[in-house]
PDB file of N, CA and C in Angstrom:
ATOM      1  N   MET K   6       0.360  -0.885  -0.087  1.00  0.00           N
ATOM      2  CA  MET K   6       0.299  -0.191  -0.301  1.00  0.00           C
ATOM      3  C   MET K   6       1.204   1.220   0.264  1.00  0.00           C
ATOM      4  N   SER K   7       0.316   2.229  -0.996  1.00  0.00           N
ATOM      5  CA  SER K   7       1.309   3.349  -1.005  1.00  0.00           C
ATOM      6  C   SER K   7       0.890   4.502   0.423  1.00  0.00           C
ATOM      7  N   SER K   8       1.928   5.403   0.615  1.00  0.00           N
ATOM      8  CA  SER K   8       1.257   6.303   1.532  1.00  0.00           C
ATOM      9  C   SER K   8       1.157   7.266   0.937  1.00  0.00           C
ATOM     10  N   SER K   9       1.474   7.577  -0.562  1.00  0.00           N
ATOM     11  CA  SER K   9       1.242   9.262  -1.366  1.00  0.00           C
ATOM     12  C   SER K   9       0.091   9.217  -0.862  1.00  0.00           C
ATOM     13  N   LEU K  10      -0.442  10.389  -0.932  1.00  0.00           N
ATOM     14  CA  LEU K  10      -1.596  11.369  -0.982  1.00  0.00           C
ATOM     15  C   LEU K  10      -1.560  11.510  -2.622  1.00  0.00           C
ATOM     16  N   SER K  11      -0.743  11.698  -3.461  1.00  0.00           N
ATOM     17  CA  SER K  11      -1.080  12.430  -4.846  1.00  0.00           C
ATOM     18  C   SER K  11      -1.615  11.462  -5.484  1.00  0.00           C
ATOM     19  N   PRO K  12      -2.571  11.722  -6.737  1.00  0.00           N
ATOM     20  CA  PRO K  12      -3.063  11.338  -7.262  1.00  0.00           C
ATOM     21  C   PRO K  12      -2.415  10.486  -8.268  1.00  0.00           C
ATOM     22  N   PRO K  13      -2.377   8.897  -8.759  1.00  0.00           N
ATOM     23  CA  PRO K  13      -1.785   8.405  -9.883  1.00  0.00           C
ATOM     24  C   PRO K  13      -0.680   9.054 -10.734  1.00  0.00           C
ATOM     25  N   GLY K  14       0.388   9.006 -11.306  1.00  0.00           N
ATOM     26  CA  GLY K  14       1.101   9.764 -12.236  1.00  0.00           C
ATOM     27  C   GLY K  14       1.508  11.204 -12.159  1.00  0.00           C
ATOM     28  N   ILE K  15       1.313  11.817 -10.572  1.00  0.00           N
ATOM     29  CA  ILE K  15       1.126  12.985 -10.197  1.00  0.00           C
ATOM     30  C   ILE K  15       2.566  12.464  -9.311  1.00  0.00           C
ATOM     31  N   PRO K  16       4.027  13.545  -9.395  1.00  0.00           N
ATOM     32  CA  PRO K  16       4.437  13.217  -8.308  1.00  0.00           C
ATOM     33  C   PRO K  16       4.356  13.690  -7.213  1.00  0.00           C
ATOM     34  N   LYS K  17       4.939  12.898  -5.671  1.00  0.00           N
ATOM     35  CA  LYS K  17       4.574  13.320  -4.694  1.00  0.00           C
ATOM     36  C   LYS K  17       4.933  14.616  -4.032  1.00  0.00           C
ATOM     37  N   TYR K  18       6.354  15.081  -4.842  1.00  0.00           N
ATOM     38  CA  TYR K  18       6.247  16.401  -4.487  1.00  0.00           C
ATOM     39  C   TYR K  18       6.506  17.359  -5.674  1.00  0.00           C
ATOM     40  N   LEU K  19       5.798  18.415  -5.618  1.00  0.00           N
ATOM     41  CA  LEU K  19       5.326  18.783  -6.928  1.00  0.00           C
ATOM     42  C   LEU K  19       4.928  20.317  -6.362  1.00  0.00           C
ATOM     43  N   CYS K  20       6.222  21.178  -7.362  1.00  0.00           N
ATOM     44  CA  CYS K  20       6.484  22.767  -6.793  1.00  0.00           C
ATOM     45  C   CYS K  20       5.064  23.025  -7.344  1.00  0.00           C
ATOM     46  N   SER K  21       4.388  24.298  -6.572  1.00  0.00           N
ATOM     47  CA  SER K  21       3.465  25.309  -7.452  1.00  0.00           C
ATOM     48  C   SER K  21       4.058  26.235  -8.086  1.00  0.00           C
ATOM     49  N   ILE K  22       3.440  26.596  -9.112  1.00  0.00           N
ATOM     50  CA  ILE K  22       3.602  27.495 -10.017  1.00  0.00           C
ATOM     51  C   ILE K  22       2.453  28.855 -10.174  1.00  0.00           C
ATOM     52  N   ILE K  23       2.707  30.093  -9.141  1.00  0.00           N
ATOM     53  CA  ILE K  23       2.472  31.102  -9.115  1.00  0.00           C
ATOM     54  C   ILE K  23       2.060  32.344  -9.739  1.00  0.00           C
ATOM     55  N   PRO K  24       1.719  32.396 -11.007  1.00  0.00           N
ATOM     56  CA  PRO K  24       2.045  33.423 -11.599  1.00  0.00           C
ATOM     57  C   PRO K  24       1.646  34.558 -10.850  1.00  0.00           C
ATOM     58  N   GLN K  25       3.039  35.880 -11.169  1.00  0.00           N
ATOM     59  CA  GLN K  25       2.820  37.057 -10.530  1.00  0.00           C
ATOM     60  C   GLN K  25       2.679  38.276 -11.827  1.00  0.00           C
ATOM     61  N   GLN K  26       2.130  38.873 -11.742  1.00  0.00           N
ATOM     62  CA  GLN K  26       2.088  40.039 -12.198  1.00  0.00           C
ATOM     63  C   GLN K  26       3.232  41.024 -12.090  1.00  0.00           C
ATOM     64  N   LYS K  27       3.982  41.472 -13.298  1.00  0.00           N
ATOM     65  CA  LYS K  27       5.298  42.349 -12.766  1.00  0.00           C
ATOM     66  C   LYS K  27       4.686  43.678 -12.273  1.00  0.00           C
ATOM     67  N   LEU K  28       5.913  43.801 -11.497  1.00  0.00           N
ATOM     68  CA  LEU K  28       5.929  45.179 -10.292  1.00  0.00           C
ATOM     69  C   LEU K  28       6.071  46.552 -10.962  1.00  0.00           C
ATOM     70  N   PHE K  29       7.083  46.798 -11.704  1.00  0.00           N
ATOM     71  CA  PHE K  29       7.329  47.355 -12.685  1.00  0.00           C
ATOM     72  C   PHE K  29       8.530  46.502 -14.337  1.00  0.00           C
ATOM     73  N   ARG K  30       8.037  47.605 -15.301  1.00  0.00           N
ATOM     74  CA  ARG K  30       8.632  46.814 -16.743  1.00  0.00           C
ATOM     75  C   ARG K  30      10.671  47.309 -16.241  1.00  0.00           C
ATOM     76  N   TRP K  31      10.981  46.676 -16.676  1.00  0.00           N
ATOM     77  CA  TRP K  31      12.494  46.949 -16.694  1.00  0.00           C
ATOM     78  C   TRP K  31      13.263  47.981 -17.111  1.00  0.00           C
ATOM     79  N   ASP K  32      13.014  47.878 -18.820  1.00  0.00           N
ATOM     80  CA  ASP K  32      12.932  48.359 -19.862  1.00  0.00           C
ATOM     81  C   ASP K  32      12.536  49.826 -19.582  1.00  0.00           C
ATOM     82  N   GLU K  33      12.028  50.366 -19.083  1.00  0.00           N
ATOM     83  CA  GLU K  33      11.457  51.571 -18.494  1.00  0.00           C
ATOM     84  C   GLU K  33      12.725  52.474 -18.049  1.00  0.00           C
ATOM     85  N   ILE K  34      12.530  51.188 -16.992  1.00  0.00           N
ATOM     86  CA  ILE K  34      13.809  52.246 -15.807  1.00  0.00           C
ATOM     87  C   ILE K  34      14.901  51.904 -15.944  1.00  0.00           C
ATOM     88  N   GLU K  35      15.719  51.446 -17.407  1.00  0.00           N
ATOM     89  CA  GLU K  35      16.138  51.415 -17.786  1.00  0.00           C
ATOM     90  C   GLU K  35      16.968  52.703 -19.000  1.00  0.00           C
ATOM     91  N   LYS K  36      15.469  53.296 -19.558  1.00  0.00           N
ATOM     92  CA  LYS K  36      15.353  54.308 -20.250  1.00  0.00           C
ATOM     93  C   LYS K  36      15.317  55.718 -19.428  1.00  0.00           C
ATOM     94  N   LEU K  37      15.433  55.374 -18.298  1.00  0.00           N
ATOM     95  CA  LEU K  37      15.705  56.843 -17.009  1.00  0.00           C
ATOM     96  C   LEU K  37      16.998  56.809 -17.047  1.00  0.00           C
ATOM     97  N   GLY K  38      17.402  58.607 -16.835  1.00  0.00           N
ATOM     98  CA  GLY K  38      18.952  59.239 -16.781  1.00  0.00           C
ATOM     99  C   GLY K  38      19.261  58.391 -15.087  1.00  0.00           C
ATOM    100  N   GLU K  39      20.209  58.577 -15.181  1.00  0.00           N
ATOM    101  CA  GLU K  39      20.615  57.975 -13.643  1.00  0.00           C
ATOM    102  C   GLU K  39      20.515  59.417 -12.248  1.00  0.00           C
ATOM    103  N   LEU K  40      20.183  60.364 -12.877  1.00  0.00           N
ATOM    104  CA  LEU K  40      19.502  61.214 -11.497  1.00  0.00           C
ATOM    105  C   LEU K  40      18.245  60.684 -11.417  1.00  0.00           C
ATOM    106  N   GLU K  41      17.469  60.709 -12.866  1.00  0.00           N
ATOM    107  CA  GLU K  41      15.742  60.068 -12.418  1.00  0.00           C
ATOM    108  C   GLU K  41      15.766  58.631 -11.291  1.00  0.00           C
ATOM    109  N   ARG K  42      16.862  57.658 -12.129  1.00  0.00           N
ATOM    110  CA  ARG K  42      16.905  56.350 -11.506  1.00  0.00           C
ATOM    111  C   ARG K  42      16.567  56.656  -9.615  1.00  0.00           C
ATOM    112  N   LEU K  43      17.961  57.739  -9.385  1.00  0.00           N
ATOM    113  CA  LEU K  43      18.340  57.983  -8.120  1.00  0.00           C
ATOM    114  C   LEU K  43      17.206  58.473  -7.326  1.00  0.00           C
ATOM    115  N   HIS K  44      16.533  59.538  -7.837  1.00  0.00           N
ATOM    116  CA  HIS K  44      15.316  60.246  -7.595  1.00  0.00           C
ATOM    117  C   HIS K  44      14.080  58.579  -7.314  1.00  0.00           C
ATOM    118  N   LEU K  45      14.119  58.555  -8.106  1.00  0.00           N
ATOM    119  CA  LEU K  45      13.056  57.393  -8.111  1.00  0.00           C
ATOM    120  C   LEU K  45      13.538  56.325  -7.086  1.00  0.00           C
ATOM    121  N   VAL K  46      14.313  55.852  -6.589  1.00  0.00           N
ATOM    122  CA  VAL K  46      15.272  55.266  -5.660  1.00  0.00           C
ATOM    123  C   VAL K  46      14.358  55.946  -4.463  1.00  0.00           C
ATOM    124  N   LEU K  47      15.153  57.377  -4.050  1.00  0.00           N
ATOM    125  CA  LEU K  47      15.309  57.895  -3.229  1.00  0.00           C
ATOM    126  C   LEU K  47      13.726  57.953  -2.748  1.00  0.00           C
ATOM    127  N   LYS K  48      12.550  58.591  -3.408  1.00  0.00           N
ATOM    128  CA  LYS K  48      11.180  58.608  -3.481  1.00  0.00           C
ATOM    129  C   LYS K  48      10.473  57.266  -2.900  1.00  0.00           C
ATOM    130  N   VAL K  49      11.057  55.757  -3.071  1.00  0.00           N
ATOM    131  CA  VAL K  49      10.552  54.431  -2.769  1.00  0.00           C
ATOM    132  C   VAL K  49      11.305  54.011  -1.792  1.00  0.00           C
ATOM    133  N   VAL K  50      11.971  54.346  -1.695  1.00  0.00           N
ATOM    134  CA  VAL K  50      12.850  53.752   0.089  1.00  0.00           C
ATOM    135  C   VAL K  50      12.319  53.597   0.917  1.00  0.00           C
ATOM    136  N   GLN K  51      11.795  53.168   2.014  1.00  0.00           N
ATOM    137  CA  GLN K  51      11.423  53.726   3.035  1.00  0.00           C
ATOM    138  C   GLN K  51      12.299  53.751   4.523  1.00  0.00           C
ATOM    139  N   CYS K  52      13.321  55.140   4.681  1.00  0.00           N
ATOM    140  CA  CYS K  52      14.553  55.082   5.906  1.00  0.00           C
ATOM    141  C   CYS K  52      14.139  55.757   6.602  1.00  0.00           C
ATOM    142  N   GLU K  53      12.458  56.881   6.836  1.00  0.00           N
ATOM    143  CA  GLU K  53      12.872  58.119   7.851  1.00  0.00           C
ATOM    144  C   GLU K  53      13.247  57.074   8.763  1.00  0.00           C
ATOM    145  N   GLU K  54      12.371  56.137   9.141  1.00  0.00           N
ATOM    146  CA  GLU K  54      12.583  56.002  10.810  1.00  0.00           C
ATOM    147  C   GLU K  54      14.556  55.642  10.978  1.00  0.00           C
ATOM    148  N   LEU K  55      14.605  54.809   9.853  1.00  0.00           N
ATOM    149  CA  LEU K  55      16.093  54.276  10.118  1.00  0.00           C
ATOM    150  C   LEU K  55      17.261  56.059  10.083  1.00  0.00           C
ATOM    151  N   MET K  56      16.840  57.099   9.483  1.00  0.00           N
ATOM    152  CA  MET K  56      17.717  58.447   9.353  1.00  0.00           C
ATOM    153  C   MET K  56      17.471  58.579  11.466  1.00  0.00           C
ATOM    154  N   ARG K  57      16.118  58.452  11.359  1.00  0.00           N
ATOM    155  CA  ARG K  57      15.826  59.385  12.854  1.00  0.00           C
ATOM    156  C   ARG K  57      16.862  58.416  13.440  1.00  0.00           C
ATOM    157  N   GLU K  58      16.664  56.874  13.642  1.00  0.00           N
ATOM    158  CA  GLU K  58      17.576  56.476  14.719  1.00  0.00           C
ATOM    159  C   GLU K  58      19.035  56.698  14.575  1.00  0.00           C
ATOM    160  N   LEU K  59      19.856  56.577  13.388  1.00  0.00           N
ATOM    161  CA  LEU K  59      21.165  56.861  13.358  1.00  0.00           C
ATOM    162  C   LEU K  59      21.186  58.482  13.815  1.00  0.00           C
ATOM    163  N   GLU K  60      20.620  59.578  12.807  1.00  0.00           N
ATOM    164  CA  GLU K  60      21.114  60.545  13.878  1.00  0.00           C
ATOM    165  C   GLU K  60      20.640  60.879  15.405  1.00  0.00           C
ATOM    166  N   SER K  61      19.835  60.223  15.862  1.00  0.00           N
ATOM    167  CA  SER K  61      19.964  59.859  17.291  1.00  0.00           C
ATOM    168  C   SER K  61      21.005  59.354  18.128  1.00  0.00           C
ATOM    169  N   GLU K  62      21.614  58.562  17.598  1.00  0.00           N
ATOM    170  CA  GLU K  62      23.003  57.083  17.878  1.00  0.00           C
ATOM    171  C   GLU K  62      24.052  58.202  17.696  1.00  0.00           C
ATOM    172  N   ARG K  63      24.113  59.345  16.367  1.00  0.00           N
ATOM    173  CA  ARG K  63      25.329  59.978  16.088  1.00  0.00           C
ATOM    174  C   ARG K  63      24.935  61.613  16.921  1.00  0.00           C
ATOM    175  N   ALA K  64      23.720  62.122  17.728  1.00  0.00           N
ATOM    176  CA  ALA K  64      23.687  63.005  18.330  1.00  0.00           C
ATOM    177  C   ALA K  64      24.971  62.981  19.602  1.00  0.00           C
ATOM    178  N   ARG K  65      25.370  61.643  19.534  1.00  0.00           N
ATOM    179  CA  ARG K  65      26.499  61.207  21.138  1.00  0.00           C
ATOM    180  C   ARG K  65      27.750  61.324  20.564  1.00  0.00           C
ATOM    181  N   GLY K  66      28.056  61.753  19.837  1.00  0.00           N
ATOM    182  CA  GLY K  66      29.237  61.533  18.855  1.00  0.00           C
ATOM    183  C   GLY K  66      29.895  62.692  17.802  1.00  0.00           C
ATOM    184  N   ARG K  67      30.816  62.807  16.908  1.00  0.00           N
ATOM    185  CA  ARG K  67      31.002  63.300  16.144  1.00  0.00           C
ATOM    186  C   ARG K  67      30.141  63.360  14.330  1.00  0.00           C
ATOM    187  N   ASN K  68      30.148  64.501  14.358  1.00  0.00           N
ATOM    188  CA  ASN K  68      29.397  64.669  13.331  1.00  0.00           C
ATOM    189  C   ASN K  68      29.789  65.165  11.725  1.00  0.00           C
ATOM    190  N   TYR K  69      30.989  64.349  11.356  1.00  0.00           N
ATOM    191  CA  TYR K  69      31.741  65.540  10.403  1.00  0.00           C
ATOM    192  C   TYR K  69      31.259  65.088   8.937  1.00  0.00           C
ATOM    193  N   TYR K  70      30.352  63.722   8.624  1.00  0.00           N
ATOM    194  CA  TYR K  70      29.329  63.664   7.602  1.00  0.00           C
ATOM    195  C   TYR K  70      28.055  63.812   7.920  1.00  0.00           C
ATOM    196  N   PRO K  71      27.588  64.295   7.613  1.00  0.00           N
ATOM    197  CA  PRO K  71      25.874  64.080   8.203  1.00  0.00           C
ATOM    198  C   PRO K  71      25.430  62.587   7.867  1.00  0.00           C
ATOM    199  N   VAL K  72      24.273  62.280   8.553  1.00  0.00           N
ATOM    200  CA  VAL K  72      23.647  60.598   8.373  1.00  0.00           C
ATOM    201  C   VAL K  72      23.042  60.515   6.979  1.00  0.00           C
ATOM    202  N   ARG K  73      22.213  61.644   6.680  1.00  0.00           N
ATOM    203  CA  ARG K  73      21.358  61.580   5.431  1.00  0.00           C
ATOM    204  C   ARG K  73      22.068  61.778   3.990  1.00  0.00           C
ATOM    205  N   ALA K  74      23.131  62.453   3.891  1.00  0.00           N
ATOM    206  CA  ALA K  74      24.337  62.846   3.117  1.00  0.00           C
ATOM    207  C   ALA K  74      24.774  61.273   2.626  1.00  0.00           C
ATOM    208  N   VAL K  75      25.306  60.640   4.256  1.00  0.00           N
ATOM    209  CA  VAL K  75      26.077  59.597   3.695  1.00  0.00           C
ATOM    210  C   VAL K  75      25.054  58.693   3.049  1.00  0.00           C
ATOM    211  N   TRP K  76      24.004  58.219   3.784  1.00  0.00           N
ATOM    212  CA  TRP K  76      23.116  57.329   3.130  1.00  0.00           C
ATOM    213  C   TRP K  76      22.575  57.256   1.825  1.00  0.00           C
ATOM    214  N   ASN K  77      22.650  58.881   1.451  1.00  0.00           N
ATOM    215  CA  ASN K  77      22.087  58.815  -0.074  1.00  0.00           C
ATOM    216  C   ASN K  77      23.705  58.568  -0.898  1.00  0.00           C
ATOM    217  N   LEU K  78      24.666  58.978  -0.327  1.00  0.00           N
ATOM    218  CA  LEU K  78      25.882  58.834  -1.326  1.00  0.00           C
ATOM    219  C   LEU K  78      25.804  57.296  -1.436  1.00  0.00           C
ATOM    220  N   MET K  79      25.564  56.210  -0.707  1.00  0.00           N
ATOM    221  CA  MET K  79      25.806  55.227  -0.453  1.00  0.00           C
ATOM    222  C   MET K  79      24.736  54.144  -1.089  1.00  0.00           C
ATOM    223  N   LEU K  80      23.200  55.228  -1.923  1.00  0.00           N
ATOM    224  CA  LEU K  80      22.381  54.387  -2.266  1.00  0.00           C
ATOM    225  C   LEU K  80      22.801  54.848  -3.778  1.00  0.00           C
ATOM    226  N   ALA K  81      23.036  56.277  -4.141  1.00  0.00           N
ATOM    227  CA  ALA K  81      23.924  56.789  -5.243  1.00  0.00           C
ATOM    228  C   ALA K  81      24.873  55.709  -5.837  1.00  0.00           C
ATOM    229  N   GLY K  82      26.152  55.543  -4.824  1.00  0.00           N
ATOM    230  CA  GLY K  82      27.072  54.279  -5.714  1.00  0.00           C
ATOM    231  C   GLY K  82      26.151  52.907  -6.034  1.00  0.00           C
ATOM    232  N   VAL K  83      25.202  52.439  -5.307  1.00  0.00           N
ATOM    233  CA  VAL K  83      24.400  51.432  -6.205  1.00  0.00           C
ATOM    234  C   VAL K  83      23.688  51.442  -7.177  1.00  0.00           C
ATOM    235  N   VAL K  84      22.835  53.109  -7.598  1.00  0.00           N
ATOM    236  CA  VAL K  84      22.250  52.900  -8.382  1.00  0.00           C
ATOM    237  C   VAL K  84      23.418  53.463  -9.317  1.00  0.00           C
ATOM    238  N   VAL K  85      24.190  54.540  -9.252  1.00  0.00           N
ATOM    239  CA  VAL K  85      24.428  55.521 -11.159  1.00  0.00           C
ATOM    240  C   VAL K  85      25.894  53.906 -10.946  1.00  0.00           C
ATOM    241  N   GLU K  86      25.234  54.108 -12.724  1.00  0.00           N
ATOM    242  CA  GLU K  86      26.228  53.367 -12.953  1.00  0.00           C
ATOM    243  C   GLU K  86      28.067  54.090 -13.280  1.00  0.00           C
ATOM    244  N   PRO K  87      28.841  52.680 -12.725  1.00  0.00           N
ATOM    245  CA  PRO K  87      30.715  53.726 -12.787  1.00  0.00           C
ATOM    246  C   PRO K  87      30.772  54.238 -14.229  1.00  0.00           C
ATOM    247  N   VAL K  88      31.850  54.997 -14.286  1.00  0.00           N
ATOM    248  CA  VAL K  88      32.105  55.653 -15.518  1.00  0.00           C
ATOM    249  C   VAL K  88      33.343  54.639 -16.396  1.00  0.00           C
TER     250      VAL K  88
END
């Protein structure tokens, strides 16, 4: 007697295929200039809570480089293509 609950002819472990709609069209993103892509990323990334927490930690130390400027620079380094 088989312990498999699968119907005959169907493998016991079968992955489900879940169709998903696209979140965005990549070719539309590629058409944008670097500054437009950076603006889009800065608009979409939800980081206000993180910025406030980092700024409160920074309040106890030196402030040579503002937290938000460094964060934006890090994002720009990922978004903007190297020359």
